[in-house]
Coordinates of C-alpha atoms in Angstrom, one line a residue:
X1 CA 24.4 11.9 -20.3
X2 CA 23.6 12.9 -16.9
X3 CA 24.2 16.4 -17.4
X4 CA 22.1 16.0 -20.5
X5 CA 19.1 14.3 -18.6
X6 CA 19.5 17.0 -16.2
X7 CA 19.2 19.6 -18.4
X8 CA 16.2 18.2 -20.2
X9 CA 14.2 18.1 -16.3
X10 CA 15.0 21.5 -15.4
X11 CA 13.4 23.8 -18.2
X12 CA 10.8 25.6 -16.9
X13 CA 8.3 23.6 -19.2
X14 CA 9.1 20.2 -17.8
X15 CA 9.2 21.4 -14.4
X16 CA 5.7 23.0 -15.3
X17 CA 4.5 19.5 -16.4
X18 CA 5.9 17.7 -13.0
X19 CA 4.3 19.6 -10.6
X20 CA 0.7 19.5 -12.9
X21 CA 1.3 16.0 -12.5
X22 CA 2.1 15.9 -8.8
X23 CA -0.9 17.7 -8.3
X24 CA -3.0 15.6 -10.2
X25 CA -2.0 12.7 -8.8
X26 CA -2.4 13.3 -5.1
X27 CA -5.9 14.2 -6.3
X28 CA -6.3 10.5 -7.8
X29 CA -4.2 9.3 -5.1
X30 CA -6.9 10.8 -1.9
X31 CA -9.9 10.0 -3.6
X32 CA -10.9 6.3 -2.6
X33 CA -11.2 4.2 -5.8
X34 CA -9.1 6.4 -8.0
X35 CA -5.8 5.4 -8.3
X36 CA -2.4 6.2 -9.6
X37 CA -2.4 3.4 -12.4
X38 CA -6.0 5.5 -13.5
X39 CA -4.5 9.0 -13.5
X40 CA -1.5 7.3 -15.9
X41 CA -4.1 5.6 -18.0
X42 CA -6.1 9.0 -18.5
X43 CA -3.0 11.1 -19.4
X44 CA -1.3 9.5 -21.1
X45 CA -2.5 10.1 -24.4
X46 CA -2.1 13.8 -23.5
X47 CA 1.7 13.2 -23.3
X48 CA 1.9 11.4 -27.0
X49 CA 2.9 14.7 -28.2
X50 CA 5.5 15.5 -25.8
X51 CA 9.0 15.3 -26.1
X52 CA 10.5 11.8 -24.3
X53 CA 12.0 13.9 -21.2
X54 CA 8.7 15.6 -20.8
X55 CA 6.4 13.0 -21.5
X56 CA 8.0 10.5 -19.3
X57 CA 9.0 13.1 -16.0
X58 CA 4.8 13.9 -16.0
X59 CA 3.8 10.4 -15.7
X60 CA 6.3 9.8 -13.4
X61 CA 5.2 12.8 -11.3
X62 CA 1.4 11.2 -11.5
X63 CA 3.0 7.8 -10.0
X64 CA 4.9 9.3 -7.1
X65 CA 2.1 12.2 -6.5
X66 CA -0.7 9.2 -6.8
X67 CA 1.1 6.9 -4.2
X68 CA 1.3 9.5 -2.1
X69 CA -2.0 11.0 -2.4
X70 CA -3.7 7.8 -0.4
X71 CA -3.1 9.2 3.0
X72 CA -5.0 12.0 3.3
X73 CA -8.4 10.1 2.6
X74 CA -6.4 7.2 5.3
X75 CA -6.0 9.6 7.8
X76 CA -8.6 11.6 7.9
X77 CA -11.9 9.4 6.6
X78 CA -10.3 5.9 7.9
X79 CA -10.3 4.8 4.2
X80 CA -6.9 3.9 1.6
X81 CA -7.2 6.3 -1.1
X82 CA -4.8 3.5 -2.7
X83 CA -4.0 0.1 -1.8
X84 CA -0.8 1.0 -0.8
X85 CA -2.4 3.1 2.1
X86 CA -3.9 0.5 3.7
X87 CA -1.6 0.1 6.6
X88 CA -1.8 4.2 7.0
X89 CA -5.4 3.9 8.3
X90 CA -4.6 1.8 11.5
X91 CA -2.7 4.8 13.4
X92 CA -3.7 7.5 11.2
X93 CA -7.3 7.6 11.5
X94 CA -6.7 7.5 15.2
X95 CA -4.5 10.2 15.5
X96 CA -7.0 12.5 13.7
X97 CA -10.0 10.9 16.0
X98 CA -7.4 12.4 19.0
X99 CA -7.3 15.8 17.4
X100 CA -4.0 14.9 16.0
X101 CA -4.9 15.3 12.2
X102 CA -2.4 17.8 11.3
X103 CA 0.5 15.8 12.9
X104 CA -0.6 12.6 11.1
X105 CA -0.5 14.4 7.9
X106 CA 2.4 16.1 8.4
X107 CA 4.2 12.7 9.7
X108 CA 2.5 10.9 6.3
X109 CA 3.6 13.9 4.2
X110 CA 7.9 14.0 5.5
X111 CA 8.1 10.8 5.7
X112 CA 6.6 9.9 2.0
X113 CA 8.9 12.0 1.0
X114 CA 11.7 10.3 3.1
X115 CA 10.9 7.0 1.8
X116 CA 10.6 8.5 -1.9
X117 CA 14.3 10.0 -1.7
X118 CA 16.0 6.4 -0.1
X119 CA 14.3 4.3 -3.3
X120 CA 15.1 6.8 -5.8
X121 CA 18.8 6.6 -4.1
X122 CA 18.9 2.7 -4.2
X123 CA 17.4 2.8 -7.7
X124 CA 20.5 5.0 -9.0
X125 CA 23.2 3.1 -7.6
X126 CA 22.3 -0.5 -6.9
X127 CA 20.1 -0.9 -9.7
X128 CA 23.0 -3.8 -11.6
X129 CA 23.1 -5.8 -8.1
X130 CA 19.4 -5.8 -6.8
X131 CA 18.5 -6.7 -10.7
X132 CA 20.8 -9.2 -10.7
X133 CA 19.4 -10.7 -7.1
X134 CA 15.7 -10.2 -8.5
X135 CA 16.4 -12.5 -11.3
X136 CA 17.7 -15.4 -9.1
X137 CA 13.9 -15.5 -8.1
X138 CA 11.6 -18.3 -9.6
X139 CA 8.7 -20.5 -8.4
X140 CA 10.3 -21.7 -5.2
X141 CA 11.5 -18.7 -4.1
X142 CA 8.0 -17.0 -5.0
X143 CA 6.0 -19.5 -3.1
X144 CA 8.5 -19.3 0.0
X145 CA 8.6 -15.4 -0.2
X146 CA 4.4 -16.1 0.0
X147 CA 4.5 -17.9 3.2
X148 CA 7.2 -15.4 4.7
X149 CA 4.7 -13.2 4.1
X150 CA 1.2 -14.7 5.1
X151 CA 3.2 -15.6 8.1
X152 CA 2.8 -12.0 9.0
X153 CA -0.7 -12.9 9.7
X154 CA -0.2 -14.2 13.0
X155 CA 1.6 -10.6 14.1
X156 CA -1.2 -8.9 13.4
X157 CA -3.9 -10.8 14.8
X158 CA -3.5 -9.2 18.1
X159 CA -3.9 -11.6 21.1
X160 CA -7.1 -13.2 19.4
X161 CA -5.0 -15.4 17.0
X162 CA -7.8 -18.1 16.1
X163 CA -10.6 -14.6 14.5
X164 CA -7.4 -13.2 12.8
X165 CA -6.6 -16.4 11.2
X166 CA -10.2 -16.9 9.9
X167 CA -10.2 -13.5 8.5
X168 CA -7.1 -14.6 6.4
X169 CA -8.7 -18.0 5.5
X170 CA -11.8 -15.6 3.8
X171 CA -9.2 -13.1 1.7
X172 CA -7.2 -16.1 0.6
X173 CA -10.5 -17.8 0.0
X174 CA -12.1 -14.7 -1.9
X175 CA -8.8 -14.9 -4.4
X176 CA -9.8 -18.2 -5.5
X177 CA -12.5 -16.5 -7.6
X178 CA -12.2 -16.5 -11.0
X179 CA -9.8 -18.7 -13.5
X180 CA -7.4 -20.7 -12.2
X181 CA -3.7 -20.0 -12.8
X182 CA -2.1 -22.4 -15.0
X183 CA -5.4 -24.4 -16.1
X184 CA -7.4 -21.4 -16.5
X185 CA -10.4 -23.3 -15.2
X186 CA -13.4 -21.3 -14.0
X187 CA -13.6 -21.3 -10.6
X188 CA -16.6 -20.7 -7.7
X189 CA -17.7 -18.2 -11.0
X190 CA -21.5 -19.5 -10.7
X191 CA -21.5 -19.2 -14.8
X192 CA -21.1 -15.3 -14.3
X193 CA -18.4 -14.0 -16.4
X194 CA -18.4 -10.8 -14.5
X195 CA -16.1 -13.1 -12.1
X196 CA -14.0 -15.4 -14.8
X197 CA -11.2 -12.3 -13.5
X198 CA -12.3 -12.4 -9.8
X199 CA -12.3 -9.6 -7.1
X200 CA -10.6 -6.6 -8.0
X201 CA -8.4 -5.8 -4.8
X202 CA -9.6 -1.8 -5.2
X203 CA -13.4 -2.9 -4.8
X204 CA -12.1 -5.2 -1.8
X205 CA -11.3 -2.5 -0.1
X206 CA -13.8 0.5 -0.7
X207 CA -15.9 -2.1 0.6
X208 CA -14.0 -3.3 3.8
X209 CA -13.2 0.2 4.6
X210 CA -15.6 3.1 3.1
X211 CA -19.1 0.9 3.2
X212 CA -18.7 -0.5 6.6
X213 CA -17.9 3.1 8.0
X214 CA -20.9 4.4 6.5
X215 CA -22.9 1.3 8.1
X216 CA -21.0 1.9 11.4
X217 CA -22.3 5.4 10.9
X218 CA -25.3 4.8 10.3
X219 CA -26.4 3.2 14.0
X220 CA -26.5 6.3 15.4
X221 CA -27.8 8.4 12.7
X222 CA -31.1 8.7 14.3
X223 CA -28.8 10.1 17.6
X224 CA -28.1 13.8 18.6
X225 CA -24.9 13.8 17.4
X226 CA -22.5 17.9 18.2
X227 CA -20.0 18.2 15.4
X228 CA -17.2 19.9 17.2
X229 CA -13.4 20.0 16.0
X230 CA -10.9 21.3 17.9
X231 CA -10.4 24.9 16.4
X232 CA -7.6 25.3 18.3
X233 CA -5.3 22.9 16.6
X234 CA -2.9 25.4 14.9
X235 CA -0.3 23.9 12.9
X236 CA 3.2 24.9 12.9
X237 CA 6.2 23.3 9.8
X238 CA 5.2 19.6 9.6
X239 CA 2.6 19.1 12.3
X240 CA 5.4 17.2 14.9
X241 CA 9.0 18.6 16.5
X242 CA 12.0 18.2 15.0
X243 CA 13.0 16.2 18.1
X244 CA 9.8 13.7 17.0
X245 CA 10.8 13.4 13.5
X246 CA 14.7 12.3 14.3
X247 CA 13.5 9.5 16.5
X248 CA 11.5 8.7 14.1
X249 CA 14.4 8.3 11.1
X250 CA 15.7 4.4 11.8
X251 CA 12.2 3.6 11.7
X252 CA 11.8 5.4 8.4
X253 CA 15.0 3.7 6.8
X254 CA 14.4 0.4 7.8
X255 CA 10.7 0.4 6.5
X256 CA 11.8 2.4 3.2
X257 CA 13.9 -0.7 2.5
X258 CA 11.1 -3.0 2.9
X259 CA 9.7 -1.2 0.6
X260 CA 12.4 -1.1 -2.0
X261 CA 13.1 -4.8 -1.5
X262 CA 9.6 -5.4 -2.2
X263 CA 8.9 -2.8 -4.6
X264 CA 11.8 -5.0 -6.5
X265 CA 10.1 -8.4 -6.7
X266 CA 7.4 -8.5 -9.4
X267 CA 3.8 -8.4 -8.4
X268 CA 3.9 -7.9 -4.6
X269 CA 3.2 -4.1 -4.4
X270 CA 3.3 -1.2 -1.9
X271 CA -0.1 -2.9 -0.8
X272 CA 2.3 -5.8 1.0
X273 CA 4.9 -3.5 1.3
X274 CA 3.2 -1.6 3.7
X275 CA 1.8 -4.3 5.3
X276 CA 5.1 -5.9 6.5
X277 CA 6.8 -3.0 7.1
X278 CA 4.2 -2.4 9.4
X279 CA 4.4 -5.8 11.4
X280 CA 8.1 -5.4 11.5
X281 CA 7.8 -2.0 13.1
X282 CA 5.5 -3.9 15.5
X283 CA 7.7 -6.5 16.0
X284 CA 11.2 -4.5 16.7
X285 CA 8.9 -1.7 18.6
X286 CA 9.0 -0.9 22.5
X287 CA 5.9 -0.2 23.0
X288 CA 4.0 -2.7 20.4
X289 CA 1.0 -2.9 22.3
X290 CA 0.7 1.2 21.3
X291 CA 0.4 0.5 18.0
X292 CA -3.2 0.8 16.6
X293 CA -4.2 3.5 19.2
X294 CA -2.9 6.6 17.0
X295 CA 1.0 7.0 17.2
X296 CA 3.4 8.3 14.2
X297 CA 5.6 5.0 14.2
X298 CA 2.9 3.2 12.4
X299 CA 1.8 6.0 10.1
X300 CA 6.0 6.5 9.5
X301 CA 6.3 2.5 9.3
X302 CA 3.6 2.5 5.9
X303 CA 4.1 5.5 4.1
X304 CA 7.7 5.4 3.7
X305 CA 7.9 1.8 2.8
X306 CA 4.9 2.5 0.2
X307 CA 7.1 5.6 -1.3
X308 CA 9.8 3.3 -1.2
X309 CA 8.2 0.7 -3.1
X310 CA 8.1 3.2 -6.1
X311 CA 12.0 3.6 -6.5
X312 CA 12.2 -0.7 -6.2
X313 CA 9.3 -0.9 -8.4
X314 CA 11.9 1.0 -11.2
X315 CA 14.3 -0.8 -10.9
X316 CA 13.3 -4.2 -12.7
X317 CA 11.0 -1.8 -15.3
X318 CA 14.1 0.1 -16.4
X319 CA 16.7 -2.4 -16.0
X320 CA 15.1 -5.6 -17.3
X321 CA 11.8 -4.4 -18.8
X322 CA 9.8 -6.5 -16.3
X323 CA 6.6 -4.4 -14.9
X324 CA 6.0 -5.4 -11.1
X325 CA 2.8 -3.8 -10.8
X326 CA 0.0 -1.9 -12.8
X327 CA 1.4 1.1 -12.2
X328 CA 5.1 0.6 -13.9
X329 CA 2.7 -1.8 -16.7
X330 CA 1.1 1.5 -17.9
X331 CA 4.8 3.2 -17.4
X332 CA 6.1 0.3 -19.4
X333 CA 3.7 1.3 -22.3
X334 CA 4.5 5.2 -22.0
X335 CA 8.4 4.1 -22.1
X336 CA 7.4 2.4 -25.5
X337 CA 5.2 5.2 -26.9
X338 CA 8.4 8.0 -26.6
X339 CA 10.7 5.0 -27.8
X340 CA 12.2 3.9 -25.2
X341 CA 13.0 0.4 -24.8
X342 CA 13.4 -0.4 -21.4
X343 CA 16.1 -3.6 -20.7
X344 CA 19.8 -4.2 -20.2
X345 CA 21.2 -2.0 -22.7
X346 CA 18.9 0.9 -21.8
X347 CA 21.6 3.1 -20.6
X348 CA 23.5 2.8 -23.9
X349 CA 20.6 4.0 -26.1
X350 CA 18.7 6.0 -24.0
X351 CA 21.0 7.1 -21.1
X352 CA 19.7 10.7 -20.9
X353 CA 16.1 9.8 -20.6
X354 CA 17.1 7.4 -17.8
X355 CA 18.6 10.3 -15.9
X356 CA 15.9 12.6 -16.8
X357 CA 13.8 10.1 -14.9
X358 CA 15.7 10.0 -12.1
X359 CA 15.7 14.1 -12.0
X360 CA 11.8 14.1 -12.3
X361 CA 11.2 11.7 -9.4
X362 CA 13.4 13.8 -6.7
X363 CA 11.7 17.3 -8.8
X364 CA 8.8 15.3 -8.0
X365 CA 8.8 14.1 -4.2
X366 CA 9.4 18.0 -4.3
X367 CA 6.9 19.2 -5.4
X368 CA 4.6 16.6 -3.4
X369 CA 5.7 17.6 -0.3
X370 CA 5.5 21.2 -0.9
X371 CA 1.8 20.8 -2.1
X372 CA 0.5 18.3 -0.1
X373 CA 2.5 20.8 3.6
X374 CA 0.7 23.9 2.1
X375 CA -2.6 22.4 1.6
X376 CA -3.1 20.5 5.2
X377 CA -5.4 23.1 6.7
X378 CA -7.5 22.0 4.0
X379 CA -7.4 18.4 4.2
X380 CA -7.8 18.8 8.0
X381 CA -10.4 21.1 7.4
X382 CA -12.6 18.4 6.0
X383 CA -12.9 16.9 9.6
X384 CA -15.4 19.9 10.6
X385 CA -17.9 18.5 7.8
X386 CA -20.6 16.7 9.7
X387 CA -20.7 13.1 8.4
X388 CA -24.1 12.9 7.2
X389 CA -23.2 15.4 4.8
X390 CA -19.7 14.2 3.8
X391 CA -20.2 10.2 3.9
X392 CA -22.9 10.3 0.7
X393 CA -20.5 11.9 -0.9
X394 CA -17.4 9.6 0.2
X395 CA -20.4 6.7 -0.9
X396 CA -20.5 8.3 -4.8
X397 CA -16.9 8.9 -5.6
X398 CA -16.1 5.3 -4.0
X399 CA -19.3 4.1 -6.8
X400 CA -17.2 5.7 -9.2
X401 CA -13.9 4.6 -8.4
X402 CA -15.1 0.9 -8.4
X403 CA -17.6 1.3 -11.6
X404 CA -14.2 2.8 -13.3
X405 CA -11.6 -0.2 -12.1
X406 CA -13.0 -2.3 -14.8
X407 CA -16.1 -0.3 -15.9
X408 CA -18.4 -2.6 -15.0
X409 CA -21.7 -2.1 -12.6
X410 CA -21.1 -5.2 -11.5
X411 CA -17.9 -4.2 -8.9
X412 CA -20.8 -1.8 -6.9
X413 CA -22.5 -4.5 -5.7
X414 CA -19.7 -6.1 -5.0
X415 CA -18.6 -3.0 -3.4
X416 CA -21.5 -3.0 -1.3
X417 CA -21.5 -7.1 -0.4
X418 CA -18.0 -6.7 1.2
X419 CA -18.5 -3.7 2.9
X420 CA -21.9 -5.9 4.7
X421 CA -19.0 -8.6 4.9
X422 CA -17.0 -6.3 6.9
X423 CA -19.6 -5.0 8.9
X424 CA -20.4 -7.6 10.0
X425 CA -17.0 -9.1 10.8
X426 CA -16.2 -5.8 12.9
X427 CA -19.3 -6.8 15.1
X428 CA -18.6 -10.1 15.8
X429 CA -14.7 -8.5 16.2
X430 CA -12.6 -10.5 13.7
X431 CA -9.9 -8.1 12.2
X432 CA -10.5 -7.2 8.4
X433 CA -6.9 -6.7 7.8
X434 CA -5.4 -10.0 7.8
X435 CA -8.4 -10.2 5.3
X436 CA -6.5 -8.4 3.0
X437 CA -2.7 -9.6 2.9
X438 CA -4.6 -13.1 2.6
X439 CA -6.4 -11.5 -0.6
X440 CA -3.1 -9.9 -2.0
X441 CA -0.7 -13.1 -1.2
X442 CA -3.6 -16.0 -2.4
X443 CA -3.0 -15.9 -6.2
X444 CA 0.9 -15.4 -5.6
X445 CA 1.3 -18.4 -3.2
X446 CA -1.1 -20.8 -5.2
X447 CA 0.2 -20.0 -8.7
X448 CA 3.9 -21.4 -7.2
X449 CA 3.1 -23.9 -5.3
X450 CA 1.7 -25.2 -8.2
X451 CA 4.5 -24.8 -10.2
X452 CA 6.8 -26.2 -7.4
X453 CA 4.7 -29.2 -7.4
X454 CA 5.8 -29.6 -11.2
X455 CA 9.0 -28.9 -10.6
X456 CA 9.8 -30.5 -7.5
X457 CA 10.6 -34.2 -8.7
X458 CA 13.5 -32.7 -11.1
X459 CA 14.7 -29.7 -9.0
X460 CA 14.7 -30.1 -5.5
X461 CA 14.5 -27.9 -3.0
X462 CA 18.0 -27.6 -1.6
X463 CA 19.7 -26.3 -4.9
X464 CA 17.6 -23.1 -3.4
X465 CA 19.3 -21.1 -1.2
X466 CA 17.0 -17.9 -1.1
X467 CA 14.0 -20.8 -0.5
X468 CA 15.9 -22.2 2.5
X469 CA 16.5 -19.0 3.8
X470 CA 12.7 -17.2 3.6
X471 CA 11.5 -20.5 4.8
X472 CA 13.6 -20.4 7.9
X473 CA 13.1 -16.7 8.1
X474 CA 9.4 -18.1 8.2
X475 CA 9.5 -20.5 11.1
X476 CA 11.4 -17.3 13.2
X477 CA 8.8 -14.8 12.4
X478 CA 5.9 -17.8 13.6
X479 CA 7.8 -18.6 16.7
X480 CA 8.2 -15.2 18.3
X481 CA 4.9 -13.7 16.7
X482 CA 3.3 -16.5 18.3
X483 CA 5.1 -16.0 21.7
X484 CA 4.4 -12.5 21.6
X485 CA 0.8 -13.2 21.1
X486 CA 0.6 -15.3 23.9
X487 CA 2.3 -12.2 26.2
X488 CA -0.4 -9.7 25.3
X489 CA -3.1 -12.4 26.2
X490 CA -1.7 -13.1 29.5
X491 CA -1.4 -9.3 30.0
X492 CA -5.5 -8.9 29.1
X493 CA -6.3 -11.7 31.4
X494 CA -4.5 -9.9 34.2
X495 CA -6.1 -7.0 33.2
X496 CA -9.0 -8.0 33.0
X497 CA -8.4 -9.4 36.6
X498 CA -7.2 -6.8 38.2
X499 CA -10.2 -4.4 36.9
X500 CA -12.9 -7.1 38.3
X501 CA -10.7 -6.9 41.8
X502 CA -10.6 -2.8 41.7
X503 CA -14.4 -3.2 41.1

């Protein structure tokens, strides 16, 4: 079976489809708004016809190339091409304001790829065990798992705790919109049914990243502004040494397995995948206080625990049939369309498909890397368009890319109010991105604790080990995240008093 799955990847056809795919999808992936889930939906009535092998390998490719495809628009215009780039933006964007475009990229690019290869690894041999571990997980270890992660708040607040916590208030507070989970009740709706399925989490973004740029932009349109990019930025392999890259690599393991872990647990997503690994990078770093001001261990820290998040994604969507995202949803129903019935005995009736699959996604990362290193002079070459020319376009495709999450008008303006939101936030200098994992981890920690609250005068807590151990994990993460803060504010204060004594 493996030989035969093989075998079915590497005909020149299939390989043909792949990299189409790839390509594709870093195109989705870049542009702000259109996603990977979007680039599966549109092709994959072009793959009905195709063999299973074939059909399958190309909306894989479109997966790993659209996941991927989200840091060049990070990097280079400050904004997640995908929600899984998110974390990208906070060193990448400052690395290319430094002139250090090209080694962001390249950094984003190796280490995608990095991330891509560990998951797909994990995926093939400890698919059984982690499936097995994945299943042990119900409402209390959801709603625990929750707090773990909203307890990453506090980490990246910075040393203004009280403004980072209000920003995750408003994203947890925003995810209330809409019907309630269990009840279905209509909720802070106003009677409009544009809301009865709340904020989509792509228009929550365009708006907290590209809208507020252009806004931030826009103060000093009326200024003499030169346009002047450093032409003499040339380029050589990845963009970094070899020497950077391997002091990078136990910071790239240890975040691709955040990933996978995550990637593994329905309905978290590389969006908190990226997010954590990030704060853990942080966290375990030497230099934390670095991170933020343009440096590769944060831009290594999210992209390969997003690319990992792919390969842990798989593993519940092949092994149990179970979809963790809307990505491997839309993979679920290509799976179905060639006749493939994903689930335990998957590797009894379709064996060589399932090791095709695994054959496209290394063919794939491939191919990514190989197109996305050839065309960096490009991407960086969109840094020597002056801004008043580039951002209306940047405002369009991101119109486009929220008009096309749901086709409705509707997400523009709501587009257009978070992007004041943010604007305004930045001014008054509360952090948007606490803002988000509050947004992502709302719906997820409410639907459980409800459903603990049911639960809890039958099963009690203690016949939960995994509970007992995220909760503790919790309490950690709070204690030295909050004594950590409370360093970095001592060290601005004597900053701060040392500057008035120089002056």
């Amino acid at each position: 079976m493996i030989l035969e799955g093989i075998q079915a990847v590497l005909q020149p056809m299939t390989i043909l489809l792949i990299a189409i795919g790839t390509a594709v999808g870093i195109i989705f992936g870049s542009i702000p708004g259109l996603t990977a889930t979007m680039a599966i939906v549109m092709f994959l009535p072009v793959t009905y016809s195709m063999a299973a092998s074939q059909g399958i390998s190309m909306l894989v490719a479109l997966y790993i190339g659209g996941i991927s495809g989200g840091l060049i628009s990070a990097i280079l215009l400050n904004i997640p091409g995908t929600p899984s780039s998110v974390a990208t933006c906070f060193d990448g964007k400052p690395m290319a304001d430094k002139g250090q475009a090209g080694k962001a990229l390249g950094t984003g690019v190796v280490f995608s790829f990095f991330g891509t290869l560990i998951g797909i690894a994990i995926l093939v041999v400890l698919t059984p065990v982690l499936c097995d571990f994945a299943l042990k997980f119900q409402a209390y270890e959801y709603c625990a798992l929750a707090i773990f992660s909203l307890s990453m708040v506090i980490a990246l607040t910075g040393h203004d705790m009280p403004k980072g916590l209000i920003s995750a208030v408003i994203g947890a507070l925003l995810a209330t919109v809409g019907l309630a989970p269990i009840d279905s009740k209509p909720r802070f709706t106003f009677g409009m049914f544009q809301l009865n399925n709340g904020f989509a989490l792509l228009v929550l973004l365009i708006g907290l990243f590209a809208i507020s740029e252009v806004m931030k932009y826009a103060e000093d349109v009326r200024k003499e502004i030169k346009y002047t990019v450093n032409e003499d930025a040339k380029i050589k392999g990845a963009g970094f040494s070899l020497k950077e890259g391997i002091a990078q690599i136990p910071n790239g393991i240890v975040s691709a397995l955040i990933g996978v872990a995550i990637g593994i647990l329905p309905g978290i997503g590389g969006g908190v995948s990226c997010m954590i690994s990030y704060t853990v990078s942080k966290n375990t770093s030497k230099h934390p206080e670095l991170y933020g001001t343009g440096i590769m261990d944060g831009v290594v820290a999210s992209e390969a625990a997003n690319n990992g998040t792919i390969g842990g994604a798989m593993i519940p969507l092949l092994a149990l049939g179970i979809p963790g995202d809307a990505v491997t949803a839309m993979l679920l129903g290509g799976l179905q369309v060639h006749n493939v019935a994903p689930g335990p005995l998957i590797y009894v009736k379709n064996g060589a498909v399932v090791y095709a699959i695994f054959c496209a996604m290394v063919v794939s990362a491939i191919f990514m890397m190989i197109f996305m290193l050839l065309g960096m002079r490009a991407f960086v070459s969109v840094l020597k368009v002056p801004k008043n020319y580039l951002l209306p376009v940047v405002i369009v495709l991101c119109g486009i890319g929220a008009i096309g999450n749901a086709n409705m008008v509707f997400d523009t303006y709501c587009m257009v109010a978070f992007g004041l939101m943010s604007y305004l936030l930045i001014k008054s200098k509360v952090p948007t991105v606490p803002m988000i994992l509050g947004f992502i981890l709302g719906p997820t920690f409410e639907e459980n604790l409800r459903r603990v609250s049911q639960l809890a005068s039958s099963d009690k807590f203690f016949n939960h080990p995994i509970f007992m151990v995220l909760i503790a994990a919790t309490v950690l993460v709070v204690i030295f995240s909050v004594r950590s803060n409370i360093r970095e504010a001592k060290k601005a204060e004597l900053a701060a008093e040392d500057a008035e004594k120089s002056v």
